[in-house]
Amino acid sequence: MAFLSSRSEGTVGRYDLSDTAIIGRHPECDVILTVGAVSRHHAKIFKTEAGHFLEDLQSRNGTFVNGKLVTNTHHLEEGDRIRICEVELTFHLDSPPAFTPSSEMTFDGTQFGIMMVDDPVSSDDDSSSRIDIRRSGDTSRIAASAEAKLAALLKITRNLGQALSLDDVLPKVLATLFEIFSQADRGFVVLREADGSLAPRWVKTRGNQQEQMIRISRTIIHEAMTGGEPILSLDAANDDRFDAAASIADFRIRSMVCAPLLDSEGVAFGALQIDSSEGQGRFAENDVDLLAAVAAQAGIVIRNAQLHEQALAQREVEQDLKLSTEVQQAFLPQQPPEIAGYRLRSFYKAAHHIGGDYFDYIRLPGDRVGVVVADVVGHGVAAAMFMAKLSAETRFCLAGEPDVAKAIEVLNDRMSALQIERFVTFLLMVIDPIKDIVSIVNAGHMCPIVRKASDGSISEPGEEESGLPIAIDEGMDYEAVPLKMEVGDLALMYTDGINEAMNGEDEQFGTEAVREIVAAGEDADATLQRLVGAVASHVGSGPQDDDMCVVIIERVAVEQPLADRETNVELATNI
């Protein structure tokens, strides 16, 4: 029968397994673990024809097998170590394997649940950054010869030069340390994270040390990194400096050496530590210089590996942004719709890879077309995602409500219900070619600039009727403003990336400059080309600060005969 074994304070416990066994804190579990961090029903071991499998039952703190987090199910094999919070169990098919004193284990410290503890250090410490404490008691120690240490040091230089990723570098560093320091029982590589915290990245143990609770003194690591030089304790268990150190007391560390990892500017970004739990005085003073030499070599290679991983991550981000740009471009209209008596033109350019400006052409019942220009506050990925949601909701609301003002009220309520701290300025112009009217609904956006062909006058209709931007609050009222466009009339919709475009002297392009270009009396194509060129000339070689979007609606002569058009109006009225 398969069973689990656990070892605590020299005693061995045994849990026989049936075909299905639940592990957890609940009294009805088959294997009960009385640890507060263990979930009530933490994990399950079940048997099939293929063997025994372990499944995590969506526990709070996860289940680990041989240092790896179980994300689905794991096929158990003889000797597999199952770690649940602070409890470690060993899986056996029949009888426990014979203990091999020379066995070693290397594992990823980020996934094994390593505990870093803050150990107080006595106030009477030597003021020097290098702690050099004479050992007491038995002076015997087992160590590799000087020739073996030199060969191992050359090996680490040769091996690390061929590694690029941290997952390749760090295990090799620890493996070399164990070759150099045959008296070491444990080895750690601790690195400083982006938030400034210290985290164990890789751990190596020798013999049966994997059965012990893995604790690392954050205080000792921090002291080595702060001083910039190695720390040596020849007899840590009897060292007055560490008499209150929980990690040393719990693990019964007799001797330890800790050396900082330094970058090219001499700034510590981590540390190497090796320690011993057998006997006394296991490390000597010359071991400090040797570990410092290893740390110097490892520091360069680890830092290079970190930079390499950062470069790969940056390349992946850039690839994702490039793909996001393509996706967003696919969201935007690829070409304007054909509308009898109207011509549509557009321009869109994000400030970065992806933007928060949005425009769309939406086919509506009755041959109507909704033209939308909107600007999500901010820009970048978050604004683009909010824009994508806005795009879908706009189409849904306009399709379900014939009254365009009420449709935008519904849109505002739906976007406000998301409870996201973003809002959208929104301008909608619905073209009705049958009734020959354009309806304007404005939610906090710049009004369209309209040029009349009859007298060349410029107006910005709907300013007084404009409501609050979308997604500020629910229950807002919006009003539709009718606009009659004659042949030759032109309406320009735009976002603030146009009028607020800055040059090298921090001068804005300005709304008045936009009005002047519209007033020039040119058609939609020429007006768009002149506006985009003028903004680009104004900005010059400087960066684009905000997304830019322009949509132009031009009233043109209807190509079909008037009689046919009147017939269409009559038919539409009868429907």
Coordinates of N, CA, C and O in Angstrom, one line a residue, residues 332-391:
L332 N -10.5 49.6 -35.9 CA -10.9 50.9 -36.5 C -11.4 50.6 -38.0 O -11.0 49.7 -38.6
P333 N -12.3 51.5 -38.5 CA -12.8 51.3 -39.8 C -11.7 51.3 -40.9 O -10.7 52.1 -40.8
Q334 N -11.7 50.4 -41.8 CA -10.7 50.2 -42.8 C -11.0 51.2 -44.0 O -10.1 51.6 -44.7
Q335 N -12.3 51.5 -44.2 CA -12.6 52.4 -45.3 C -14.0 53.0 -44.9 O -14.8 52.4 -44.2
P336 N -14.3 54.2 -45.4 CA -15.6 54.8 -45.0 C -16.7 54.2 -45.8 O -16.6 53.7 -46.9
P337 N -17.9 54.3 -45.2 CA -19.1 53.7 -45.9 C -19.6 54.6 -47.0 O -19.3 55.8 -47.0
E338 N -20.3 54.0 -47.9 CA -20.9 54.8 -49.0 C -22.2 55.3 -48.6 O -23.1 54.5 -48.2
I339 N -22.4 56.6 -48.5 CA -23.7 57.2 -48.1 C -24.1 58.2 -49.2 O -23.3 59.1 -49.6
A340 N -25.3 58.0 -49.7 CA -25.7 58.9 -50.8 C -25.8 60.3 -50.3 O -26.4 60.7 -49.3
G341 N -25.0 61.2 -51.0 CA -25.0 62.6 -50.7 C -24.0 63.0 -49.7 O -23.9 64.2 -49.3
Y342 N -23.1 62.1 -49.2 CA -22.1 62.4 -48.2 C -20.8 61.7 -48.5 O -20.8 60.6 -49.0
R343 N -19.7 62.4 -48.1 CA -18.4 61.9 -48.2 C -17.7 61.9 -46.9 O -17.8 62.9 -46.2
L344 N -17.1 60.8 -46.5 CA -16.4 60.7 -45.2 C -14.9 60.4 -45.4 O -14.5 59.6 -46.2
R345 N -14.1 61.1 -44.6 CA -12.7 61.0 -44.6 C -12.2 60.9 -43.1 O -12.8 61.6 -42.3
S346 N -11.1 60.2 -42.9 CA -10.6 60.1 -41.5 C -9.1 60.0 -41.5 O -8.4 59.7 -42.5
F347 N -8.5 60.3 -40.3 CA -7.1 60.2 -40.0 C -7.0 59.7 -38.5 O -7.7 60.3 -37.6
Y348 N -6.1 58.8 -38.3 CA -5.9 58.3 -36.9 C -4.4 58.0 -36.7 O -3.8 57.3 -37.5
K349 N -3.8 58.5 -35.6 CA -2.4 58.2 -35.3 C -2.3 58.2 -33.7 O -2.5 59.2 -33.1
A350 N -1.9 57.0 -33.2 CA -1.7 56.9 -31.7 C -0.4 57.5 -31.3 O 0.6 57.5 -32.1
A351 N -0.3 58.1 -30.1 CA 0.9 58.7 -29.6 C 2.0 57.6 -29.4 O 3.2 57.8 -29.6
H352 N 1.5 56.4 -28.9 CA 2.4 55.3 -28.7 C 2.0 54.2 -29.6 O 1.4 54.4 -30.6
H353 N 2.3 52.9 -29.2 CA 1.9 51.8 -30.0 C 0.4 51.7 -30.2 O -0.1 51.5 -31.2
I354 N -0.3 51.9 -29.1 CA -1.8 51.9 -29.1 C -2.3 53.1 -28.4 O -1.6 53.7 -27.5
G355 N -3.5 53.5 -28.7 CA -4.0 54.7 -28.1 C -5.4 54.6 -27.6 O -6.1 53.6 -27.7
G356 N -5.9 55.7 -27.0 CA -7.2 55.7 -26.4 C -8.2 56.5 -27.2 O -9.4 56.6 -26.8
D357 N -7.8 57.1 -28.4 CA -8.7 57.8 -29.3 C -9.5 56.7 -30.0 O -9.0 55.6 -30.3
Y358 N -10.7 57.0 -30.4 CA -11.6 56.1 -31.1 C -12.5 56.7 -32.1 O -13.0 57.8 -31.8
F359 N -12.6 56.1 -33.2 CA -13.6 56.6 -34.2 C -14.3 55.4 -34.8 O -13.6 54.3 -34.9
D360 N -15.5 55.6 -35.3 CA -16.2 54.4 -35.9 C -17.3 54.9 -36.8 O -17.8 56.0 -36.6
Y361 N -17.6 54.1 -37.8 CA -18.8 54.2 -38.6 C -19.7 53.1 -38.3 O -19.4 51.9 -38.4
I362 N -21.0 53.4 -37.9 CA -21.9 52.3 -37.5 C -23.2 52.4 -38.3 O -23.9 53.4 -38.3
R363 N -23.4 51.3 -39.0 CA -24.7 51.2 -39.8 C -25.9 51.1 -38.9 O -25.9 50.2 -38.0
L364 N -26.9 51.9 -39.1 CA -28.1 51.9 -38.3 C -29.3 51.6 -39.2 O -29.3 51.8 -40.4
P365 N -30.4 51.2 -38.5 CA -31.7 51.0 -39.3 C -32.1 52.3 -40.1 O -31.8 53.4 -39.6
G366 N -32.8 52.1 -41.2 CA -33.2 53.3 -42.0 C -32.1 53.9 -42.8 O -32.2 55.1 -43.1
D367 N -31.1 53.2 -43.2 CA -30.0 53.7 -44.0 C -29.2 54.8 -43.3 O -28.4 55.5 -43.9
R368 N -29.4 54.9 -41.9 CA -28.6 55.9 -41.2 C -27.2 55.3 -40.9 O -27.0 54.1 -40.9
V369 N -26.3 56.3 -40.7 CA -24.9 55.9 -40.3 C -24.5 56.8 -39.2 O -24.6 58.0 -39.2
G370 N -24.1 56.1 -38.1 CA -23.5 56.9 -36.9 C -22.0 57.1 -37.1 O -21.3 56.1 -37.3
V371 N -21.6 58.3 -36.9 CA -20.1 58.6 -37.0 C -19.7 59.0 -35.5 O -20.2 60.0 -35.0
V372 N -18.8 58.2 -35.0 CA -18.4 58.5 -33.6 C -16.9 58.9 -33.5 O -16.1 58.3 -34.2
V373 N -16.6 59.9 -32.7 CA -15.3 60.3 -32.4 C -15.2 60.4 -30.9 O -16.0 61.1 -30.3
A374 N -14.3 59.7 -30.2 CA -14.2 59.7 -28.8 C -12.8 59.7 -28.3 O -11.9 59.3 -29.1
D375 N -12.6 60.1 -27.1 CA -11.2 60.2 -26.5 C -11.3 59.7 -25.1 O -11.9 60.3 -24.2
V376 N -10.7 58.5 -24.8 CA -10.6 58.0 -23.5 C -9.5 58.7 -22.8 O -8.4 59.0 -23.3
V377 N -9.7 59.1 -21.5 CA -8.7 59.9 -20.8 C -7.4 59.0 -20.7 O -7.5 57.8 -20.4
G378 N -6.3 59.6 -20.9 CA -5.0 58.9 -20.9 C -4.8 58.2 -22.3 O -5.6 58.3 -23.2
H379 N -3.7 57.5 -22.4 CA -3.4 56.7 -23.5 C -2.5 55.5 -23.1 O -2.2 55.3 -22.0
G380 N -2.3 54.6 -24.1 CA -1.6 53.4 -23.8 C -2.5 52.2 -23.7 O -3.6 52.2 -24.2
V381 N -2.0 51.1 -23.1 CA -2.7 49.8 -23.1 C -4.1 49.9 -22.3 O -5.1 49.5 -22.8
A382 N -4.1 50.6 -21.1 CA -5.3 50.7 -20.4 C -6.4 51.4 -21.1 O -7.6 51.0 -21.2
A383 N -6.0 52.6 -21.7 CA -6.9 53.4 -22.5 C -7.4 52.6 -23.7 O -8.6 52.7 -24.1
A384 N -6.6 51.9 -24.3 CA -7.0 51.1 -25.5 C -8.0 50.0 -25.2 O -8.9 49.7 -25.9
M385 N -7.8 49.3 -24.0 CA -8.7 48.3 -23.6 C -10.1 48.9 -23.3 O -11.1 48.3 -23.6
F386 N -10.1 50.1 -22.6 CA -11.3 50.8 -22.3 C -12.0 51.2 -23.6 O -13.2 51.1 -23.7
M387 N -11.2 51.6 -24.6 CA -11.8 52.0 -25.9 C -12.4 50.8 -26.6 O -13.5 50.9 -27.2
A388 N -11.8 49.6 -26.5 CA -12.4 48.4 -27.1 C -13.7 48.1 -26.5 O -14.7 47.7 -27.2
K389 N -13.8 48.3 -25.1 CA -15.1 48.0 -24.5 C -16.1 49.1 -24.9 O -17.3 48.8 -25.2
L390 N -15.7 50.3 -25.0 CA -16.6 51.4 -25.5 C -17.1 51.1 -26.9 O -18.3 51.4 -27.2
S391 N -16.2 50.6 -27.8 CA -16.6 50.4 -29.1 C -17.8 49.3 -29.2 O -18.8 49.5 -29.9

